[in-house]
CSV table of C-alpha atoms and ligand atoms in Angstrom, one decimal:
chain,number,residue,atom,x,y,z
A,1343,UNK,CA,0.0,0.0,0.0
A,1344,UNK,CA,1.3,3.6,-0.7
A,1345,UNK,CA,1.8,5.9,2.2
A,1346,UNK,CA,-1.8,6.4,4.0
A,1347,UNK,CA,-3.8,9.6,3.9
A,1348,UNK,CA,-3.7,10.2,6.9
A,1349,UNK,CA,-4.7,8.4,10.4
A,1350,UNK,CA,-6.5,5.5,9.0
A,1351,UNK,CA,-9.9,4.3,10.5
A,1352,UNK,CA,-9.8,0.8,12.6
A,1353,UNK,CA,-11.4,-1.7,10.0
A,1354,UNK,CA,-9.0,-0.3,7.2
A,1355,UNK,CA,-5.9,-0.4,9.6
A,1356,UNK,CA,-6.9,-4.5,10.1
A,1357,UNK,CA,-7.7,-4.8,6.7
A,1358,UNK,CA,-4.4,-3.3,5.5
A,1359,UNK,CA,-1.8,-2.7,7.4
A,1360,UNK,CA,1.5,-5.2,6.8
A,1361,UNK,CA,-0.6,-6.8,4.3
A,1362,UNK,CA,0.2,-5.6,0.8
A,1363,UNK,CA,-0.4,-7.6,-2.2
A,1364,UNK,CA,2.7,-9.8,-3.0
A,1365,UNK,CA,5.1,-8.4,-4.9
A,1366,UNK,CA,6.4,-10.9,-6.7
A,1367,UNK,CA,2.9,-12.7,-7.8
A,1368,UNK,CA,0.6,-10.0,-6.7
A,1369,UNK,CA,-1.4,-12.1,-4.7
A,1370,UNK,CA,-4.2,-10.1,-2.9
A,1371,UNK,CA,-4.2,-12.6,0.5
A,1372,UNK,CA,-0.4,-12.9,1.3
A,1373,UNK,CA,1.4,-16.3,0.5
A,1374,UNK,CA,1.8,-18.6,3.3
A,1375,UNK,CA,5.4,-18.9,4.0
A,1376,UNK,CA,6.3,-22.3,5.3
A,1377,UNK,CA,10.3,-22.7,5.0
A,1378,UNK,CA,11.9,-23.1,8.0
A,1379,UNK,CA,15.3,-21.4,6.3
A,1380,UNK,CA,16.4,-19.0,3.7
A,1381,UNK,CA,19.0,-19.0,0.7
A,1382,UNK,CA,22.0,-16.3,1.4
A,1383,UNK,CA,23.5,-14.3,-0.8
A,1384,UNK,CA,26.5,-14.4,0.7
A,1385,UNK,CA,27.5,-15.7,4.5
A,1386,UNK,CA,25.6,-13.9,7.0
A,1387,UNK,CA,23.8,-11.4,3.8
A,1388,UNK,CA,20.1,-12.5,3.4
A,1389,UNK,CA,18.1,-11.7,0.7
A,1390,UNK,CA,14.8,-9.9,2.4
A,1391,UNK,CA,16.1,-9.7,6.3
A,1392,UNK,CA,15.2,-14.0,6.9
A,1393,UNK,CA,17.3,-16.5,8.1
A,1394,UNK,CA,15.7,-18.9,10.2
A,1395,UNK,CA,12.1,-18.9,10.8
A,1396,UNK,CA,12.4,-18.7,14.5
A,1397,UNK,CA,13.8,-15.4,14.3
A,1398,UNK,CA,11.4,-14.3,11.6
A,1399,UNK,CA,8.8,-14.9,9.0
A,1400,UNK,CA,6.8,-12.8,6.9
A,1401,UNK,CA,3.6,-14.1,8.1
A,1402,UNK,CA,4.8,-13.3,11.7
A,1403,UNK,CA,5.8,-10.1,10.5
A,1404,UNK,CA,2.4,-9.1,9.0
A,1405,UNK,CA,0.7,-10.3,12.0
A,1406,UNK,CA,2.9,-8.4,14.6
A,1407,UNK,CA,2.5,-5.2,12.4
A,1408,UNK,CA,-1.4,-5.1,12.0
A,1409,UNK,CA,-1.8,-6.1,15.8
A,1410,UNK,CA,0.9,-3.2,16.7
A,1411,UNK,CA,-0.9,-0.8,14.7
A,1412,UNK,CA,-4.6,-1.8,16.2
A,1413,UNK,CA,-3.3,-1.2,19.7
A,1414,UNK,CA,-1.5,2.0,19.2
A,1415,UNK,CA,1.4,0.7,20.0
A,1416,UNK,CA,5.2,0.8,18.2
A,1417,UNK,CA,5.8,-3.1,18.4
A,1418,UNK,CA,4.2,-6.2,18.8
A,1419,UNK,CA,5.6,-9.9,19.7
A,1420,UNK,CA,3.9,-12.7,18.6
A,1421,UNK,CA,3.8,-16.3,21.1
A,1422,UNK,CA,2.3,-19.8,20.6
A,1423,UNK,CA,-0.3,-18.9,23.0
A,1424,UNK,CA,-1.8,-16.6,25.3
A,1425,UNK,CA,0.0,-18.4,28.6
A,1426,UNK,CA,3.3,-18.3,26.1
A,1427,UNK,CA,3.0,-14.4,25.8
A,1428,UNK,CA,2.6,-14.2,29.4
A,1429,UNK,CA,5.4,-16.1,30.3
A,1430,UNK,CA,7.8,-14.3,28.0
A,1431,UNK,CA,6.5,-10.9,29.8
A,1432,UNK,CA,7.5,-12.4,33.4
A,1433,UNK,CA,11.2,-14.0,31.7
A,1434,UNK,CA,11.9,-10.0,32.1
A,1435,UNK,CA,12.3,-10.5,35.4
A,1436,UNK,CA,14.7,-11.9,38.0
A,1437,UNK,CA,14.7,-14.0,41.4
A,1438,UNK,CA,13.8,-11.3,44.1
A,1439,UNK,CA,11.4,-9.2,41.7
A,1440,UNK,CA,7.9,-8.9,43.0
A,1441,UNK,CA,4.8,-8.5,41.2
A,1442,UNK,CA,1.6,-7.2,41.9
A,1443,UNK,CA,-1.4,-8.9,39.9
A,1444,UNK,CA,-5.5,-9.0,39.8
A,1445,UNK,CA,-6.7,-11.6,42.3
A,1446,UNK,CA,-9.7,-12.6,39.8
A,1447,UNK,CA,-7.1,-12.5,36.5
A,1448,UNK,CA,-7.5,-16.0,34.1
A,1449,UNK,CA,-6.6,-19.0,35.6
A,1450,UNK,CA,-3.6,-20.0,33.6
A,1451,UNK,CA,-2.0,-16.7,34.5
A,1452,UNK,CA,-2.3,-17.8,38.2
A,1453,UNK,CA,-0.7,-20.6,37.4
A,1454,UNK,CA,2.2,-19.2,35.7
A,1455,UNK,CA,3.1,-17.1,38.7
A,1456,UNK,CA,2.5,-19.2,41.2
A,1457,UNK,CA,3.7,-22.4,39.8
A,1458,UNK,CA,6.7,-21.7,37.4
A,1459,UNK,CA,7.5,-17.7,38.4
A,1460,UNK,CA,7.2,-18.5,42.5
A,1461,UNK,CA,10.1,-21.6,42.5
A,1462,UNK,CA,12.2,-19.0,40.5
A,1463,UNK,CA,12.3,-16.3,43.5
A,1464,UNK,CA,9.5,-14.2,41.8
A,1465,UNK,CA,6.6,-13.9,44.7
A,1466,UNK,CA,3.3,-12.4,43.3
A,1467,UNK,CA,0.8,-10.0,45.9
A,1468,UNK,CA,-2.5,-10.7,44.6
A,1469,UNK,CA,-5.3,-8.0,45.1
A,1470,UNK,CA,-8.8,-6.6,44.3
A,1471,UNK,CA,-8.3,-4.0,41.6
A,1472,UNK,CA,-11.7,-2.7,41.8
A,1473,UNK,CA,-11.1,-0.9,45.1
A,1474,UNK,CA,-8.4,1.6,43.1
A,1475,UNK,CA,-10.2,4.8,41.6
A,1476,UNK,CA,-8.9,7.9,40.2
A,1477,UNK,CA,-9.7,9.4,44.1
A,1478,UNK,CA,-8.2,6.4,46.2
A,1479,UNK,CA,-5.1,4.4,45.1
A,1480,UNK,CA,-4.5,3.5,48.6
A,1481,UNK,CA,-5.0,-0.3,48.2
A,1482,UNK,CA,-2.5,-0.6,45.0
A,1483,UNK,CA,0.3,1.6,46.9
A,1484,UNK,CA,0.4,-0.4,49.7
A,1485,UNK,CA,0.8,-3.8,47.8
A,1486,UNK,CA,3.7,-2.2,46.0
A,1487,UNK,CA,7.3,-2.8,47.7
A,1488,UNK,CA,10.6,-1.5,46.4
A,1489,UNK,CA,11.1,-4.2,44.2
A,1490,UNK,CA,7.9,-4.6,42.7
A,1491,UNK,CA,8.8,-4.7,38.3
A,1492,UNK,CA,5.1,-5.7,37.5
A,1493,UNK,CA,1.3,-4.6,37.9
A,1494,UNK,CA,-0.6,-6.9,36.1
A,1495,UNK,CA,-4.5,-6.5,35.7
A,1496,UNK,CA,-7.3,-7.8,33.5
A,1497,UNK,CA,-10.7,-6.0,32.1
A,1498,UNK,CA,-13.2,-7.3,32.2
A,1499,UNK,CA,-11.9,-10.1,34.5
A,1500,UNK,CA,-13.6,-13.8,34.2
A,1501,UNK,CA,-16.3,-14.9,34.8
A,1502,UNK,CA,-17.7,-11.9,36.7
A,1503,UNK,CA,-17.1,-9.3,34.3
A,1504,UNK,CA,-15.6,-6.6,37.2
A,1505,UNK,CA,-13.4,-3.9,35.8
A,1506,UNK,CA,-10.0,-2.1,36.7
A,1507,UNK,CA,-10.1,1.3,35.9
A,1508,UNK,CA,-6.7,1.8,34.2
A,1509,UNK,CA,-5.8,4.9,34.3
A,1510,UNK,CA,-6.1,5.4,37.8
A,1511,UNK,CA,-3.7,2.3,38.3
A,1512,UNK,CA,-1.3,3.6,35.4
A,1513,UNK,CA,-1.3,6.9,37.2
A,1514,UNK,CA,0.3,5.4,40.2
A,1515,UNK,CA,2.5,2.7,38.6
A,1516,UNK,CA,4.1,5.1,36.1
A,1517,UNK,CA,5.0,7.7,38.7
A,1518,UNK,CA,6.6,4.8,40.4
A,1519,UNK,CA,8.4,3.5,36.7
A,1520,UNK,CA,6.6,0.4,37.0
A,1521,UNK,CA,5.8,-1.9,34.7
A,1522,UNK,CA,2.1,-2.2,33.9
A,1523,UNK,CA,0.5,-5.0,31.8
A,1524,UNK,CA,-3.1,-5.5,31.1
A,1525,UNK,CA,-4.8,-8.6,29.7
A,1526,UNK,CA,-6.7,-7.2,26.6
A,1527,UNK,CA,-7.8,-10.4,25.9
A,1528,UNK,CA,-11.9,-9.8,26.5
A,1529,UNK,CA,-12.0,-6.7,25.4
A,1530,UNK,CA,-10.2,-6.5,22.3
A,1531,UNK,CA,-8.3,-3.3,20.8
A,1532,UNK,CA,-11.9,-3.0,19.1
A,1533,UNK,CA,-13.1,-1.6,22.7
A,1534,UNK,CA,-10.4,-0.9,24.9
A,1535,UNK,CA,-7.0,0.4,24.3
A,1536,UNK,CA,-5.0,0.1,27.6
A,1537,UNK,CA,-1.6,1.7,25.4
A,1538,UNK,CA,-3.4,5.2,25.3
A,1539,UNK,CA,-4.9,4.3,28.9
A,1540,UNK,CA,-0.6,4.6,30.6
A,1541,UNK,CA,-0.4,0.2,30.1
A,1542,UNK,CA,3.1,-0.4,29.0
A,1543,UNK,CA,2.5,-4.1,28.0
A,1544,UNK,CA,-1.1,-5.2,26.4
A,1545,UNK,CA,-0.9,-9.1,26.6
A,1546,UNK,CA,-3.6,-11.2,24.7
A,1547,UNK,CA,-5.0,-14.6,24.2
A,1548,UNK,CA,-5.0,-14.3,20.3
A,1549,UNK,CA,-6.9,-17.3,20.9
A,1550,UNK,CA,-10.0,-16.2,21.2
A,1551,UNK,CA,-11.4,-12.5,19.3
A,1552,UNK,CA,-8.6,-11.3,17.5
A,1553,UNK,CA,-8.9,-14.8,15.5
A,1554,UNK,CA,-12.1,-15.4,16.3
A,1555,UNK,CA,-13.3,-18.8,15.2
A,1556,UNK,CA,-11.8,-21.4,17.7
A,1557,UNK,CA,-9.0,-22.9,15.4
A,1558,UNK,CA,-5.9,-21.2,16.8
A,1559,UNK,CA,-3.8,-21.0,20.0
A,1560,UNK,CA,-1.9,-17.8,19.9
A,1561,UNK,CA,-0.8,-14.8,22.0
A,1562,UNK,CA,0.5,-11.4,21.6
A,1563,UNK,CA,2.1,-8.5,23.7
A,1564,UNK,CA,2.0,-5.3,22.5
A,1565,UNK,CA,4.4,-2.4,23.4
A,1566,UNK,CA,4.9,1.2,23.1
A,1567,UNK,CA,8.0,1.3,24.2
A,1568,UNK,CA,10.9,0.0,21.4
A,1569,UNK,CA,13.6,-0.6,23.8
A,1570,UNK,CA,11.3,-3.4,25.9
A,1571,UNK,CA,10.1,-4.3,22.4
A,1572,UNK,CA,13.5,-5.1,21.7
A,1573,UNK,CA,13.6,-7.0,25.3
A,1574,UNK,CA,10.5,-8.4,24.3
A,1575,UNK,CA,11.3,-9.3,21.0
A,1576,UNK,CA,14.8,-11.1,22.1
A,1577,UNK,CA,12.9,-13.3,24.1
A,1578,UNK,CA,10.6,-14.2,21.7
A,1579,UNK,CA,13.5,-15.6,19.7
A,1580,UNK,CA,15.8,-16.6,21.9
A,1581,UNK,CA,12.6,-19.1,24.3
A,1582,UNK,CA,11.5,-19.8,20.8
A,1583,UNK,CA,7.6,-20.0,21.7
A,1584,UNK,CA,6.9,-19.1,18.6
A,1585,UNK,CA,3.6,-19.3,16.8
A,1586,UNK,CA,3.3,-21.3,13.0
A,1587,UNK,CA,2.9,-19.2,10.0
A,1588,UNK,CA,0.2,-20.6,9.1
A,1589,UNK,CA,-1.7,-19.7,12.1
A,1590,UNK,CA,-0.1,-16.2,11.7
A,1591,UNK,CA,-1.7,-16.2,8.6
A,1592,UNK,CA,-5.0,-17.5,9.9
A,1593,UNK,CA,-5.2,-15.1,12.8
A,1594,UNK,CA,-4.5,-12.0,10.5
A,1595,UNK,CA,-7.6,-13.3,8.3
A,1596,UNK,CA,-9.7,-13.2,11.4
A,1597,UNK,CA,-8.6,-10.0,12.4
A,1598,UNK,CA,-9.8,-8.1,9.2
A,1599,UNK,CA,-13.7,-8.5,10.3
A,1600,UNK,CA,-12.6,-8.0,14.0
A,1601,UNK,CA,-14.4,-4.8,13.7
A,1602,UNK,CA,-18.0,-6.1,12.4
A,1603,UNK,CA,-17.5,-8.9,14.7
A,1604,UNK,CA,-17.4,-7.2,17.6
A,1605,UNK,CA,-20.5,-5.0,17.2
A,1606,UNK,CA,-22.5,-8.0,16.6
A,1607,UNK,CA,-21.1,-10.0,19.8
A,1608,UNK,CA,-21.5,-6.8,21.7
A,1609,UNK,CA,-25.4,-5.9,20.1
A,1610,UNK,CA,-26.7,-9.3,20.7
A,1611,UNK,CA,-25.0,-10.2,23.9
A,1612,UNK,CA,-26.7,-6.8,25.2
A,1613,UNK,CA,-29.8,-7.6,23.9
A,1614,UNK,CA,-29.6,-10.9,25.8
A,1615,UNK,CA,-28.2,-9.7,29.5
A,1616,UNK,CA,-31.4,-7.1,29.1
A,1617,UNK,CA,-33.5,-10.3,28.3
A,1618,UNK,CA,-32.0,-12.5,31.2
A,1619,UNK,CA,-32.3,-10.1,33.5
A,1620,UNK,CA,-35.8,-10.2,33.4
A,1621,UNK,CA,-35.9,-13.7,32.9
A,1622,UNK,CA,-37.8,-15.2,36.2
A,1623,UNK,CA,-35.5,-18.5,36.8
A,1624,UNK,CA,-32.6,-15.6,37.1
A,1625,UNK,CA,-31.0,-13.9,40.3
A,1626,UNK,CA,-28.5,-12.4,38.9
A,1627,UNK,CA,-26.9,-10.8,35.2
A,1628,UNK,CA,-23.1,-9.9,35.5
A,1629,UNK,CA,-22.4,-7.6,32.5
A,1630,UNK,CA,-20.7,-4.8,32.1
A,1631,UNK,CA,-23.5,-2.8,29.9
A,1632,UNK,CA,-26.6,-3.0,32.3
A,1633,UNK,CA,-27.6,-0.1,34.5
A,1634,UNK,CA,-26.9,-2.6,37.5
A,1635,UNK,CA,-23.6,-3.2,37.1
A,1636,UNK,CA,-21.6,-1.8,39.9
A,1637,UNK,CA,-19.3,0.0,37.7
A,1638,UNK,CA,-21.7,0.5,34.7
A,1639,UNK,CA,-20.2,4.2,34.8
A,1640,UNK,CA,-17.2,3.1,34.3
A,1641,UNK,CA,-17.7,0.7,30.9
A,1642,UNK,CA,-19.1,3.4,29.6
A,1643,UNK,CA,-16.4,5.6,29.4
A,1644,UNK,CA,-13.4,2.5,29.4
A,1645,UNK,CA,-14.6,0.7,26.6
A,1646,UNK,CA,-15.7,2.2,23.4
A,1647,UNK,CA,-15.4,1.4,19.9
A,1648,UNK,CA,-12.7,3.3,18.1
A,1649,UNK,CA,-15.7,6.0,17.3
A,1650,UNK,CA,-16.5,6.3,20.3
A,1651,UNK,CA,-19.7,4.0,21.3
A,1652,UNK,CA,-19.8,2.3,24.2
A,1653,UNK,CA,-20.1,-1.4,24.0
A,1654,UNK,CA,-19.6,-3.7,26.7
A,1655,UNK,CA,-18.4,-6.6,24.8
A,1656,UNK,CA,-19.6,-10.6,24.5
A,1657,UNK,CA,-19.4,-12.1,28.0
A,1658,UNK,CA,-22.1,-12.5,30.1
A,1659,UNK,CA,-22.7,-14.2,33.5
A,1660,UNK,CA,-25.7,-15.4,35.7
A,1661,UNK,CA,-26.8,-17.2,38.6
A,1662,UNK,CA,-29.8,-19.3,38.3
A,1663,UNK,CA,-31.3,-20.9,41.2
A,1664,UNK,CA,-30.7,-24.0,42.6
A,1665,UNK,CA,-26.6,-24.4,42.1
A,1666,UNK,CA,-25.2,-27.5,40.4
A,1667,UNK,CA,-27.8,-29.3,39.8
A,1668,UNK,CA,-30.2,-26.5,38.0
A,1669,UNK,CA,-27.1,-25.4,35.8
A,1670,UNK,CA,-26.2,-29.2,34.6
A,1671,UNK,CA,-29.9,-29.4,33.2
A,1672,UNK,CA,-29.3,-26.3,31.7
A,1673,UNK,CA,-25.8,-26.7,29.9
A,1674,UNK,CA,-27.2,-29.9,28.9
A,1675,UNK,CA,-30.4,-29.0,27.3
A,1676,UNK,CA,-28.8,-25.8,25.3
A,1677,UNK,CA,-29.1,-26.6,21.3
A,1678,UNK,CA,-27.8,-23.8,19.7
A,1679,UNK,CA,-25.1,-22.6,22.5
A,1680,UNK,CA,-22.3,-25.4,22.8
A,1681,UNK,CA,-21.0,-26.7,26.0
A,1682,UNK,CA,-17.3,-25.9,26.2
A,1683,UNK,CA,-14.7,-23.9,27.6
A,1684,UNK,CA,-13.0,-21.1,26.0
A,1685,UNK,CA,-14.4,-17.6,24.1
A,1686,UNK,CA,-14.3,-15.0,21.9
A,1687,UNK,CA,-15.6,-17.5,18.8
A,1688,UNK,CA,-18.2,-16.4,16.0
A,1689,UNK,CA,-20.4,-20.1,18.1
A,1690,UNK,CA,-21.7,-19.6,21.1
A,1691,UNK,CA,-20.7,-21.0,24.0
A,1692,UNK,CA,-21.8,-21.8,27.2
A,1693,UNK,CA,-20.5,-23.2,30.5
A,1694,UNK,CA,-19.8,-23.9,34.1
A,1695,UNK,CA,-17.1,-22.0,35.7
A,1696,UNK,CA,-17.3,-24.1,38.9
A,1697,UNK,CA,-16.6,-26.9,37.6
A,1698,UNK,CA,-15.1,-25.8,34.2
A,1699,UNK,CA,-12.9,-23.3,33.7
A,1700,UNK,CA,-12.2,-22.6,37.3
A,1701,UNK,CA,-12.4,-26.0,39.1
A,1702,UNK,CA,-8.9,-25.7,40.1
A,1703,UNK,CA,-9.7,-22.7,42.8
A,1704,UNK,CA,-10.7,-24.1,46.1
A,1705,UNK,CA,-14.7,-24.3,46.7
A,1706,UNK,CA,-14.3,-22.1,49.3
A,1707,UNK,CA,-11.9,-19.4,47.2
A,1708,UNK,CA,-14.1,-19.4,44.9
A,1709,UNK,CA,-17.4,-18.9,46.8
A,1710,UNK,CA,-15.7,-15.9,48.5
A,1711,UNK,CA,-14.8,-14.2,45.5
A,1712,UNK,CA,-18.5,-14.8,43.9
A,1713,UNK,CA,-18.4,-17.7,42.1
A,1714,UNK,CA,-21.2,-19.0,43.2
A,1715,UNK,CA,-22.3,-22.9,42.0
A,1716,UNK,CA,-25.2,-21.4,40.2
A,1717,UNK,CA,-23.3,-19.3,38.1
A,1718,UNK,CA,-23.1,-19.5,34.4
A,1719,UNK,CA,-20.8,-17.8,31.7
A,1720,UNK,CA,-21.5,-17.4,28.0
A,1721,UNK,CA,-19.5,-16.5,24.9
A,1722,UNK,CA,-22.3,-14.7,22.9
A,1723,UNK,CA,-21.6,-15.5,18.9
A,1724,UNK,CA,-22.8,-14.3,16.0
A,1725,UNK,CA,-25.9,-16.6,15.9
A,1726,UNK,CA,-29.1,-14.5,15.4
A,1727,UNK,CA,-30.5,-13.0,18.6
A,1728,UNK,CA,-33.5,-15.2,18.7
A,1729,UNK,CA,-32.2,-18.4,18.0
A,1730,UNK,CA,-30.0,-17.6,21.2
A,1731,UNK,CA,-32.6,-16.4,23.1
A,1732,UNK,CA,-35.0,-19.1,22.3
A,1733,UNK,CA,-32.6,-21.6,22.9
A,1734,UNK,CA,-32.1,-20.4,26.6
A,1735,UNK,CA,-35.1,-20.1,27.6
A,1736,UNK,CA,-36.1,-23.6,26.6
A,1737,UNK,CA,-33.1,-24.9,28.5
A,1738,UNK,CA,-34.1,-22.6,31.5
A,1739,UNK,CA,-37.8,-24.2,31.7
A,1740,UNK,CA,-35.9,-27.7,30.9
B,2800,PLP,C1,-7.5,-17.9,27.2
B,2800,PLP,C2,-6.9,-16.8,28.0
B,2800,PLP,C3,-5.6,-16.7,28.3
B,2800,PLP,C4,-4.6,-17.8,27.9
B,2800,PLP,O1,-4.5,-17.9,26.5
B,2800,PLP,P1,-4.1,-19.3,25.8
B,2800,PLP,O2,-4.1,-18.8,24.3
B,2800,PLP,O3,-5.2,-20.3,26.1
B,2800,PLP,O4,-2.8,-19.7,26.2
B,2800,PLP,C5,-5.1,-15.6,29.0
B,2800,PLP,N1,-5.9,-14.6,29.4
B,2800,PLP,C6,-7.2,-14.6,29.1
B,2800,PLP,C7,-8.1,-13.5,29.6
B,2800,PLP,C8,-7.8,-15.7,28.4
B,2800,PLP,O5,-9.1,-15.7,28.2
């Protein structure tokens, strides 16, 4: 593409950007670059900048630069998977580093810290984010110690859809030249952009919106900063968790109707969470776009669409009565919503985070923090509203 006009819009920018036609054939969808290695024209002199496909391939490349650009940010690094991108984000640091992350984050990242990062000397304070506003940062600067690196958060958290409100925390971990990432992975670049927010690391589960359509693992972090791009990007190369080119390649496809996909998840799951909250076998609708969400106030002004509308995104949550046993009869008499774990696909999905996703927390963790046995989480897809809607109601009066 010749140099852009000017600022381009969101949907052009995923459409466009590291994606010119090929050269050399002008094929409009970018060829698939499979070869591990590269001819040299002479020892250590490669022909386009490739050597080894570890350290670089164009498909990588083309990924990393549309993802960089639909951030805001200067750089992005490309992993296997989500839990891969996180791990390479906490290889920054060293034995005796402390970090500081969001008790309710996903629970692979949990496991990461306190499983691989803990037995390396890296100890992690865990803490409610939604106690730090723009008027009381109390809680945050009392977790931090002199050698805290990292603040991690994530918004809208899982499965109950509570938010951090960024800025405020970025105001106190970049007085204090600390390191703070945010999960991005819910909310997409399509309706939250932590980089312009004070985040210095965006990480993402490419696994689930930015592809889209629940056939590739990947992850992501994106900077604004090159020289922990550079860190970043060493890493990357040197751990080799590297995703395939042909999933590059897949996820860049999926990214070019992020835009269109996201309005339809957010319409419809909207639609629904106003539905279910009326619904009579119903106590209770987590979602961040109902007037009764704690910090509705907040999602209105945190996540917008790159024009400026809020939208509240695809996950919902709700209790139904009568715990376990009430929410098996439902997940099992759903038709159009799948049972399974996972997000962010163009199916819906539906399931049990206490004994699904989250089975791994203690009963008694998990009832404290609100995950009640009655509580259900769904992806909303791109079905039509009234297929989805029909579907659960039948498997409410199951
Ligand atoms: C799925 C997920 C991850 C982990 O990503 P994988 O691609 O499964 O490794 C991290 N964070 C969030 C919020 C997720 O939903």
């Amino acid at each position: 593409m010749t140099a852009p006009h000017s600022p381009q819009g969101f949907s052009t920018r995923a459409i466009h950007v590291g994606q010119d036609p090929d050269p050399v054939t002008g094929a409009v969808m970018p060829p698939v670059v499979l070869s591990t290695t590269y001819a040299q024209n002479a020892p250590g002199e490669t022909k386009a900048g490739y050597d080894y496909t570890r350290a670089g391939n164009p498909n990588r490349d083309a990924l990393e630069a549309v993802l960089a650009s639909l951030e805001g940010g200067a750089r992005a690094i490309c992993f296997g998977s989500g839990c891969a991108a996180m791990t390479a984000l906490f290889q920054t640091l060293r034995p005796g580093d402390h970090v500081v992350a969001s008790e309710d984050v996903y629970g692979g990242t949990y496991r990461i810290l306190e499983q691989v990062m803990a037995p390396m000397g890296v100890e992690t304070t865990w803490m409610d984010f939604t106690q730090v506003t723009p008027g009381n940062t109390d809680a945050l600067e009392a977790a931090l110690r002199p050698n805290t690196k990292i603040v991690l958060i994530e918004t809208p958290s899982n499965p109950l859809l509570k938010l951090v409100d960024i800025a405020a925390v970025a105001s106190v971990t970049k007085a204090r030249g600390i390191v703070l990432a945010a999960d991005n992975t819910f909310a997409t670049p399509y309706l939250q952009r932590p980089l312009d927010l004070g985040v210095d690391v965006v990480v993402h589960s490419v696994t689930k919106y930015l592809n889209g359509h629940s056939d590739v693992l990947g992850g992501a972090l994106v900077v604004k900063d090159p020289e922990l791009g550079e860190k970043l990007h060493f890493i990357q190369k040197a751990i080799g968790a590297v995703p395939s080119p042909m999933d590059c390649y897949t996820v860049a496809r999926g990214l070019k109707t992020l835009a269109v996909r996201m309005e339809r998840h957010c319409s419809t799951t909207a639609s629904l969470a106003q539905w279910l909250q009326q619904h009579p076998k119903i106590t209770h609708v987590n979602y961040p776009g109902l007037q009764s969400h704690p910090q509705h106030a907040l999602a209105q002004q945190q996540m917008q669409s790159p024009r400026g509308t809020p939208l509240a995104g695809g996950m919902v949550s709700f209790v139904v009565d009568g715990g376990t046993p009430a929410v098996t009869r439902v997940l099992q008499a759903v038709r159009v919503f799948t049972l399974a774990e996972s997000l962010g696909g163009v199916e819906s999905l539906i399931c049990h985070p206490a004994t699904m996703t989250h089975a791994t927390i203690p009963k008694e963790v998990r009832q404290a923090n609100g995950i009640s046995d009655g509580l259900i989480r769904a992806s909303v897809g791109l079905e039509d509203l009234q297929d989805l809607q029909t579907d659960l109601d039948l498997a409410l009066n199951a």
